[in-house]
C-alpha positions as YAML, in Angstrom:
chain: A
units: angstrom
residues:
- id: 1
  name: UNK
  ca: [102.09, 104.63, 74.62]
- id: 2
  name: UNK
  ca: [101.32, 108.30, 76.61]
- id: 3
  name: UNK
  ca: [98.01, 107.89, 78.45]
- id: 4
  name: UNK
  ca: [95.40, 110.77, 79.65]
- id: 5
  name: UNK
  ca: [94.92, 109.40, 83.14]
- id: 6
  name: UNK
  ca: [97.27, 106.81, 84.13]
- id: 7
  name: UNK
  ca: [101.01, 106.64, 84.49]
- id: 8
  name: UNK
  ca: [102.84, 103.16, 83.30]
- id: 9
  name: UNK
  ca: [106.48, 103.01, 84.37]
- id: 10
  name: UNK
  ca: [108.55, 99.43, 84.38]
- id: 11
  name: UNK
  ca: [111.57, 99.12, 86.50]
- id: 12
  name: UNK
  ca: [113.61, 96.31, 87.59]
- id: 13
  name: UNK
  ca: [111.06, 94.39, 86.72]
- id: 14
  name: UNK
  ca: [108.43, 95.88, 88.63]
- id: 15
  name: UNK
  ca: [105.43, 97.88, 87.03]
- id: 16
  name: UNK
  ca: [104.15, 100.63, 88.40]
- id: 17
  name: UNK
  ca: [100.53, 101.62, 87.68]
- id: 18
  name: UNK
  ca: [99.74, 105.13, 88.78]
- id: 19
  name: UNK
  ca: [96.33, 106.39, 89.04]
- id: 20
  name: UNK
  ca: [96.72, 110.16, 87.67]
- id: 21
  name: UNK
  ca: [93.74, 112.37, 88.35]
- id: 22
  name: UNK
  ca: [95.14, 113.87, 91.61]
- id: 23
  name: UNK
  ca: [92.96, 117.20, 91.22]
- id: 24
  name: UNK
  ca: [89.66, 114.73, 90.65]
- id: 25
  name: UNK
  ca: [90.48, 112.64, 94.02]
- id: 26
  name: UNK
  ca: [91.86, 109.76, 91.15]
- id: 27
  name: UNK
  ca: [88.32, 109.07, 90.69]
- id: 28
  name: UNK
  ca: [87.91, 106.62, 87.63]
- id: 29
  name: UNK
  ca: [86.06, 107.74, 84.39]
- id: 30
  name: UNK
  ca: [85.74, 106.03, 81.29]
- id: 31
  name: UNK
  ca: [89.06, 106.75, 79.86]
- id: 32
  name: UNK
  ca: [90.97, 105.83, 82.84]
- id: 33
  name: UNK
  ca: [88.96, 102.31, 82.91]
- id: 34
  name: UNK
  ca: [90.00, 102.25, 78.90]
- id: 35
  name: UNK
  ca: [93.81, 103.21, 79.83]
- id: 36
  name: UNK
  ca: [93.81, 100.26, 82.69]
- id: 37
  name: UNK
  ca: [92.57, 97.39, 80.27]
- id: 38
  name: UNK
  ca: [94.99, 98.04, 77.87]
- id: 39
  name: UNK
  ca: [98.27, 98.46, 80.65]
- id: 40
  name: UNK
  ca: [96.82, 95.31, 82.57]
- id: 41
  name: UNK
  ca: [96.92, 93.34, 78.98]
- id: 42
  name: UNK
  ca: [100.53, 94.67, 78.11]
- id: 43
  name: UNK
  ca: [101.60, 93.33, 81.81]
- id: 44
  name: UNK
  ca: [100.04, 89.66, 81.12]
- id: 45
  name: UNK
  ca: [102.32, 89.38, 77.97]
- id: 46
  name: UNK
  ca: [105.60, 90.70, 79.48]
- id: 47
  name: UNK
  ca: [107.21, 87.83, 80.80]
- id: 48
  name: UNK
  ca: [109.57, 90.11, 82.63]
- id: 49
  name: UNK
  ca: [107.33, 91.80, 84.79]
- id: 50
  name: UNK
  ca: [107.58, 90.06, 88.72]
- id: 51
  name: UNK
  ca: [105.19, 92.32, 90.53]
- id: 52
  name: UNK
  ca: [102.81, 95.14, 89.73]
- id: 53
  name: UNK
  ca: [102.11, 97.96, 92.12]
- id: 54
  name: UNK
  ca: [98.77, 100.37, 91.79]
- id: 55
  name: UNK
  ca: [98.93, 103.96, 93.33]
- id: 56
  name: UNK
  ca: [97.21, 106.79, 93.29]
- id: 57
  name: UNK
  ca: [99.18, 110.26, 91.98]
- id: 58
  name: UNK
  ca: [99.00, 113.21, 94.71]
- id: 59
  name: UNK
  ca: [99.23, 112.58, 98.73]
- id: 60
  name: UNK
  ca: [95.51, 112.89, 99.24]
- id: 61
  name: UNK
  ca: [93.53, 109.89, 98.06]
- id: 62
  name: UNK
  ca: [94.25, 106.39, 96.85]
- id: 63
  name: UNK
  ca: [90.80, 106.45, 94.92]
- id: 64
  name: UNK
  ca: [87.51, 108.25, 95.75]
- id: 65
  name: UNK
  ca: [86.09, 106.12, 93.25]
- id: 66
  name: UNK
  ca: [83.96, 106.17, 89.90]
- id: 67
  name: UNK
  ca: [82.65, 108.77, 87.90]
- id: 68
  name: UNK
  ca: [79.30, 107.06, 87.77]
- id: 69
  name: UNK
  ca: [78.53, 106.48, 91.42]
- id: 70
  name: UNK
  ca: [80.00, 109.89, 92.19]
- id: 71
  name: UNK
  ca: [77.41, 111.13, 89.51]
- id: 72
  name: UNK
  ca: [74.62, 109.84, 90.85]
- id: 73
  name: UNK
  ca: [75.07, 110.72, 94.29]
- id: 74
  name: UNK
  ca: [75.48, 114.15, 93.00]
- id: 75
  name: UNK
  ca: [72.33, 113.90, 91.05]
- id: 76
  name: UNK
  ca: [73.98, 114.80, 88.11]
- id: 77
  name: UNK
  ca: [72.89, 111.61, 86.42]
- id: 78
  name: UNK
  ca: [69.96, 109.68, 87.03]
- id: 79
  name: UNK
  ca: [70.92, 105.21, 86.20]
- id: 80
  name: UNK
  ca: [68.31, 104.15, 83.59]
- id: 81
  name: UNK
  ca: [66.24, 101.26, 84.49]
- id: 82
  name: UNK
  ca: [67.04, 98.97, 81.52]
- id: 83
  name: UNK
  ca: [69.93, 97.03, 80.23]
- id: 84
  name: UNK
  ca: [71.94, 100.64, 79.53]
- id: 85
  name: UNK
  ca: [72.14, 99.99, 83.21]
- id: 86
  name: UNK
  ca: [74.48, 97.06, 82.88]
- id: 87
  name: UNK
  ca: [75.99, 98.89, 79.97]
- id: 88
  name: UNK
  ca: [76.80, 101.68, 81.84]
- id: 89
  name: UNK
  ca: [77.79, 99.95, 85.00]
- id: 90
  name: UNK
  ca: [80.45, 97.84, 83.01]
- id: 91
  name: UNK
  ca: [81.94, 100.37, 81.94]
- id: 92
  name: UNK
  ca: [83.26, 101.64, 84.52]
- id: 93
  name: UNK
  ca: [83.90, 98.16, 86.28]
- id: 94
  name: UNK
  ca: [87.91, 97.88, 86.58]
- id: 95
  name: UNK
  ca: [88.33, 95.55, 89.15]
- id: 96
  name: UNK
  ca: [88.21, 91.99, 87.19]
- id: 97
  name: UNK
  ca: [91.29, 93.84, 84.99]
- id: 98
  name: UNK
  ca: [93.55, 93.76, 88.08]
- id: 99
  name: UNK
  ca: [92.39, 90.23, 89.27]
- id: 100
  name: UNK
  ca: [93.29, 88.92, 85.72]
- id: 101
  name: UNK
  ca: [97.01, 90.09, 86.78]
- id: 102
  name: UNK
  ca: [98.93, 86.56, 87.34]
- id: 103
  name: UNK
  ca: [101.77, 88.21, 89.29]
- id: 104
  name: UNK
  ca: [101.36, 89.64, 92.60]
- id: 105
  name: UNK
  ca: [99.52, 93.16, 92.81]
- id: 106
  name: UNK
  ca: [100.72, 95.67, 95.57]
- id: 107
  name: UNK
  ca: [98.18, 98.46, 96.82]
- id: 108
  name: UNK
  ca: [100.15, 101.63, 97.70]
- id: 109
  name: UNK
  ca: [97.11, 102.94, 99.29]
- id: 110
  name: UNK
  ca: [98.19, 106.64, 99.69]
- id: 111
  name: UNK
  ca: [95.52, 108.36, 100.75]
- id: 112
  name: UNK
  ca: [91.16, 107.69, 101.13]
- id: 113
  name: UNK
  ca: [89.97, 104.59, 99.26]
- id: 114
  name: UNK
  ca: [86.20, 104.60, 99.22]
- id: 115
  name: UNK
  ca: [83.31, 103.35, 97.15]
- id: 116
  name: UNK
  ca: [84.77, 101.92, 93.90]
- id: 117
  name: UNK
  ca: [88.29, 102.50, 95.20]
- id: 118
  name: UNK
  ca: [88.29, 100.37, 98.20]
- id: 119
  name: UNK
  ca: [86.79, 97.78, 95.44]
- id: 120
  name: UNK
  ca: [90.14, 98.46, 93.42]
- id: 121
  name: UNK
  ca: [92.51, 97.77, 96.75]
- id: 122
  name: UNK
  ca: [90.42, 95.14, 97.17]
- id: 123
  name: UNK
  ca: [91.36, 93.34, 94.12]
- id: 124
  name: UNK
  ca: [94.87, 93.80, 94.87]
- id: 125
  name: UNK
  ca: [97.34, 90.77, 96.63]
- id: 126
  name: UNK
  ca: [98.80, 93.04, 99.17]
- id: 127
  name: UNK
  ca: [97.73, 96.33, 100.35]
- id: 128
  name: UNK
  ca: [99.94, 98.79, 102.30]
- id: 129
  name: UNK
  ca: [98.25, 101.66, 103.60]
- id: 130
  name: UNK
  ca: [99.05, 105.13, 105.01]
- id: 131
  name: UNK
  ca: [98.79, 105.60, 108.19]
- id: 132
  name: UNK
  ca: [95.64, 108.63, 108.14]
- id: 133
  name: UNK
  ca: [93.86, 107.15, 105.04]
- id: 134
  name: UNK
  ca: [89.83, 105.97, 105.40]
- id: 135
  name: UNK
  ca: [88.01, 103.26, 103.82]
- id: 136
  name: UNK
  ca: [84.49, 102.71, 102.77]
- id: 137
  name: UNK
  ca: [81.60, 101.97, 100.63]
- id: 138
  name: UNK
  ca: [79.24, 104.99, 101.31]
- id: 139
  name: UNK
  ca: [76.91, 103.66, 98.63]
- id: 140
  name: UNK
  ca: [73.15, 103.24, 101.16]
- id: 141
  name: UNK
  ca: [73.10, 106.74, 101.33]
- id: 142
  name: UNK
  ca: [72.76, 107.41, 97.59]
- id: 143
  name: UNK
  ca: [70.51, 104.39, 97.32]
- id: 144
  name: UNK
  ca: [73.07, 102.02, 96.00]
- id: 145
  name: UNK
  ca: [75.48, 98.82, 96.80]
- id: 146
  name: UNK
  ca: [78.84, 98.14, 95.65]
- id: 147
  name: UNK
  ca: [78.92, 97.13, 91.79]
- id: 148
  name: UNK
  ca: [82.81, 95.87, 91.34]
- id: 149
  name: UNK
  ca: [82.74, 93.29, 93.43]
- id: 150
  name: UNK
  ca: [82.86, 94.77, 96.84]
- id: 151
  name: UNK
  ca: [79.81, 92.00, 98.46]
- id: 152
  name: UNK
  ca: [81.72, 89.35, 97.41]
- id: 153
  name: UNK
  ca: [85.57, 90.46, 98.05]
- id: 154
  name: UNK
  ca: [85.24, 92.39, 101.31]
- id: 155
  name: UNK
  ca: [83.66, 88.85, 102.81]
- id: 156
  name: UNK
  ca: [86.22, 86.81, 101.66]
- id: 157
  name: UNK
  ca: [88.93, 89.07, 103.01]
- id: 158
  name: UNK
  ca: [87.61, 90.42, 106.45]
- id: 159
  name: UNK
  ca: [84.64, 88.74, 108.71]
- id: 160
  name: UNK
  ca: [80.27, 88.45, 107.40]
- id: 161
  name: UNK
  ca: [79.83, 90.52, 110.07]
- id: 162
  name: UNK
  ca: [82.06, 93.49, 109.99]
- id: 163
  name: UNK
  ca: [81.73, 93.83, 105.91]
- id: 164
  name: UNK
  ca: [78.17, 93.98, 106.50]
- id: 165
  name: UNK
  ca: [78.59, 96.51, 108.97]
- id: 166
  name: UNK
  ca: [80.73, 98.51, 106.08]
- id: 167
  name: UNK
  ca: [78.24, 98.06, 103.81]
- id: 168
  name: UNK
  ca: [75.29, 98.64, 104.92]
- id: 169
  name: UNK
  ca: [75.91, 101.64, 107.76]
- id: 170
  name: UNK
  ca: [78.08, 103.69, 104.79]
- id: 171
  name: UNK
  ca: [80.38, 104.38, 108.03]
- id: 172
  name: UNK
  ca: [84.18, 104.98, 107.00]
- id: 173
  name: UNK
  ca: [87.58, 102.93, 109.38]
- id: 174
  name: UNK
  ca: [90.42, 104.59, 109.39]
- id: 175
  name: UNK
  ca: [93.56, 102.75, 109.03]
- id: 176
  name: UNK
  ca: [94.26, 101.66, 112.26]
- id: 177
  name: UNK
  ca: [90.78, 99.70, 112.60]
- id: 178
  name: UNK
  ca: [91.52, 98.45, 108.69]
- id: 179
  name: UNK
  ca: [94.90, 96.63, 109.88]
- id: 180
  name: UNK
  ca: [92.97, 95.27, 112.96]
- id: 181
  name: UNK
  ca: [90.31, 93.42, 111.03]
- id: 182
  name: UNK
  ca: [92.87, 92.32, 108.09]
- id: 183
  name: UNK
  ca: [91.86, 95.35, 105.34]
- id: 184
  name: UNK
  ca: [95.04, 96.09, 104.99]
- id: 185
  name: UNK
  ca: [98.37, 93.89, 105.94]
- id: 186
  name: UNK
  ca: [100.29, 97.26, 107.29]
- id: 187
  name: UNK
  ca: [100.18, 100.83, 107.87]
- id: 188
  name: UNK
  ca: [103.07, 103.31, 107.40]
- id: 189
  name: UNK
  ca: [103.36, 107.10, 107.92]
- id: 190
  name: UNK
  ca: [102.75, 108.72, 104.34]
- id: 191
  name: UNK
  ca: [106.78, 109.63, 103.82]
- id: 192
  name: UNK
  ca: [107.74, 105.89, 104.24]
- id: 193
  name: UNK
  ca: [104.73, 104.40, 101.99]
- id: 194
  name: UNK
  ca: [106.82, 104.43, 98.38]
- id: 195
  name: UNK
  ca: [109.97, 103.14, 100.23]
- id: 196
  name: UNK
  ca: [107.87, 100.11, 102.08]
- id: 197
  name: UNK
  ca: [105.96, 99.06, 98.76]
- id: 198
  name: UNK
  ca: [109.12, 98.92, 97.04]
- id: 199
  name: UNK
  ca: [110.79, 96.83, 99.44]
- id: 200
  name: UNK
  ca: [108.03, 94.39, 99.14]
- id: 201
  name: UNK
  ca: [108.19, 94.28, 95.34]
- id: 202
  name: UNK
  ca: [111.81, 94.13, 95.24]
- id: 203
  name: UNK
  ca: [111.49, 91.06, 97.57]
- id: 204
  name: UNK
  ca: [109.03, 89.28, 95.86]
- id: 205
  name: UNK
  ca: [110.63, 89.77, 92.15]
- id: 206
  name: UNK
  ca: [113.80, 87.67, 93.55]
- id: 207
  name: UNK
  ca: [111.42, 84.41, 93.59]
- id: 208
  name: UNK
  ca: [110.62, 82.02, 91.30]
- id: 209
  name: UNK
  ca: [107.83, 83.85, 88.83]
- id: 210
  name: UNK
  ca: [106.17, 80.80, 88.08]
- id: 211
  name: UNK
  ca: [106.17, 79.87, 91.60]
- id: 212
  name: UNK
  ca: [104.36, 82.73, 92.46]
- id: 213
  name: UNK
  ca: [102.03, 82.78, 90.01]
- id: 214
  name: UNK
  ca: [101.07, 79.30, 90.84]
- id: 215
  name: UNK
  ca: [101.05, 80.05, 94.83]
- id: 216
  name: UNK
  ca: [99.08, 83.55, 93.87]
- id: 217
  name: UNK
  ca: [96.09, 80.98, 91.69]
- id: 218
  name: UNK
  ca: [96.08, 78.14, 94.59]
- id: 219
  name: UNK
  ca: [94.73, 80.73, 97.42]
- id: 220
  name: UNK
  ca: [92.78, 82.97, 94.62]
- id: 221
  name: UNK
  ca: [91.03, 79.50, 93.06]
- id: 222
  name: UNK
  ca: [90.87, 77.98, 96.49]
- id: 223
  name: UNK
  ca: [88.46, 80.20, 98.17]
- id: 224
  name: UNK
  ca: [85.80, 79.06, 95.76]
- id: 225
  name: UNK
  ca: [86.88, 75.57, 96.47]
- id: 226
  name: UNK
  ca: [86.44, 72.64, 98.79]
- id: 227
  name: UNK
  ca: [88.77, 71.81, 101.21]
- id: 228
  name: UNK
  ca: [89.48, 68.84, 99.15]
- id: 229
  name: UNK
  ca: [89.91, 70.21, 95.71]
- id: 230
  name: UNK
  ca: [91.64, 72.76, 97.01]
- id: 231
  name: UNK
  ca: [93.90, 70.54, 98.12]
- id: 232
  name: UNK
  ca: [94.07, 69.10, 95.09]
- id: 233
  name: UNK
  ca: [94.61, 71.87, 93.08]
- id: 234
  name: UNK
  ca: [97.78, 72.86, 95.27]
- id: 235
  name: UNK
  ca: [99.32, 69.49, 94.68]
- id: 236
  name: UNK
  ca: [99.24, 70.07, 90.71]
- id: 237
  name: UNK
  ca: [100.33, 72.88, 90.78]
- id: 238
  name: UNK
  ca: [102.93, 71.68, 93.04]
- id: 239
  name: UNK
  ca: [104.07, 68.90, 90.82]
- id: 240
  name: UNK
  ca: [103.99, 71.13, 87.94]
- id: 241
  name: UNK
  ca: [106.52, 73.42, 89.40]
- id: 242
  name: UNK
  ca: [109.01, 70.24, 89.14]
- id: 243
  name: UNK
  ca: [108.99, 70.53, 85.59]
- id: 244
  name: UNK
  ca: [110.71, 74.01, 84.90]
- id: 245
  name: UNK
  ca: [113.82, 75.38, 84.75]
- id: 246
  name: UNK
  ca: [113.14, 77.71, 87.85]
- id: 247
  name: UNK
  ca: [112.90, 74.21, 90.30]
- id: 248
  name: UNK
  ca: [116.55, 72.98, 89.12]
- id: 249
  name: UNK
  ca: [117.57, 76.76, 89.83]
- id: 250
  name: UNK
  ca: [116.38, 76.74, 92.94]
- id: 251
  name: UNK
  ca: [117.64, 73.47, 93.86]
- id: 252
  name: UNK
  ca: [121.20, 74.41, 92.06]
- id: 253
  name: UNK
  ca: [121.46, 77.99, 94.25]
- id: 254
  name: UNK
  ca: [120.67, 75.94, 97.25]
- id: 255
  name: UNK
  ca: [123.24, 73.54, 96.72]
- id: 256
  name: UNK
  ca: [126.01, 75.83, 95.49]
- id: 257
  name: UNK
  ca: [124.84, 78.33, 97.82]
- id: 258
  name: UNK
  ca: [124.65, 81.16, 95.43]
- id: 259
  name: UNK
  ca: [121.61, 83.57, 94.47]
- id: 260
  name: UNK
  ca: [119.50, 81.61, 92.25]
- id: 261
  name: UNK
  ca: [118.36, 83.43, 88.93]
- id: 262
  name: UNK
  ca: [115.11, 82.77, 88.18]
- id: 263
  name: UNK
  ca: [114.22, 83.09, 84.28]
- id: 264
  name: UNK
  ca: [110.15, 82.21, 84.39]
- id: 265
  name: UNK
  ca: [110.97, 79.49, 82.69]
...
């Protein structure tokens, strides 16, 4: 189906998810939000799809993020003090679509990704930035915080220390200081961003799917985990993998020494 504010293209089994409100900075309203539950839902139920990459349309931001924060820092709407605040809030929250993906998420990070946008790369398995784009949550000096999961992601991703840093001076990186404290796992000049993401989606849908989607839940589920159960959640899902079609693929290629072809199955 044509959407508003978001491009949905699927090729060799790769979707592409393109944030398209160049002229707005790809800042995310309430129809974009609408348009990304419903493309995140079609890509759970195609069986075909291997790897998803997220962009931003235009070659000067990612994401500036949200209509609502952006609002109220322009004092063009004022947050009610009452549950319309969570209302309103959840509307615009985006990022728990992305992590509900089960097959690896790319971030082609083309430009600035701040506030709510940094909280969308954030959500995403692998994020390839350009190699002049910023990052930040300049929330404090509205009076706000993060509110799509930016205290609890940026932590779990970089050090205590330097995401508190983040959020609470407002102060932006650039890329080179996001690859240095593990933002971002690599930065390319803007002309060789497409061609990089694609070569890391191409490699990825060559593997098993389930696989994947298995490895992808073990270090997603594990973080909130023990040591010990996170142990033993790898082992299941190890075991588990010995029962599909994929694993006697895999073990067939090996043995024949041919290119195995995976079916998800």
């Amino acid at each position: 189906m044509p959407y508003k504010f978001l491009i949905y293209e699927i090729k060799d089994s790769v979707a592409y998810i393109t944030l398209n409100r160049p002229e707005a900075g790809n800042v995310i309203n309430d129809t974009l939000a609408r348009e990304l539950k419903d493309v995140c839902d079609q890509i759970n139920q195609d069986k075909l799809i291997r790897a998803v990459i997220l962009r931003g349309a235009g070659d000067k931001a990612f994401c500036l993020g949200n209509e609502l924060e952006r609002s109220i820092q322009t004092k063009t709407v004022k947050l009610p003090l009452s549950t319309q605040a969570g209302d309103l809030t959840s509307k615009y929250s985006v990022t728990s679509l992305i992590a509900a993906i089960n097959c690896p998420v790319i971030a082609a990070i083309n430009g600035d990704a701040l506030g709510a946008g940094l909280e969308l790369a954030l959500v995403c398995d692998l994020r390839i930035a350009i190699n002049t784009a910023h990052f930040g949550f300049p929330y404090v000096a509205s009076g706000l915080m993060p509110m799509d999961g930016g205290t609890q992601r940026l932590p779990r991703l970089i050090s205590k220390g330097k995401s508190l840093e983040m959020i609470l001076t407002g102060d932006l990186i650039d890329a080179q200081e996001a690859l240095r404290i593990g933002l971002v796992n690599k930065i390319v000049p803007s002309k060789e961003l497409a061609a990089e993401v694609d070569q890391i989606a191409q490699k990825i849908r060559e593997k098993a799917p389930i696989a994947l989607r298995f490895a992808k839940e073990a270090v997603n589920k594990g973080l909130d985990l023990t040591l010990e159960q996170g142990l033993r959640l790898e082992a299941d899902l190890y075991f588990l993998l010995h029962t599909t079609q994929d694993r006697t693929e895999g073990i067939t290629a090996f043995r024949t020494k041919k290119a195995p072809r995976f079916q998800g199955k």
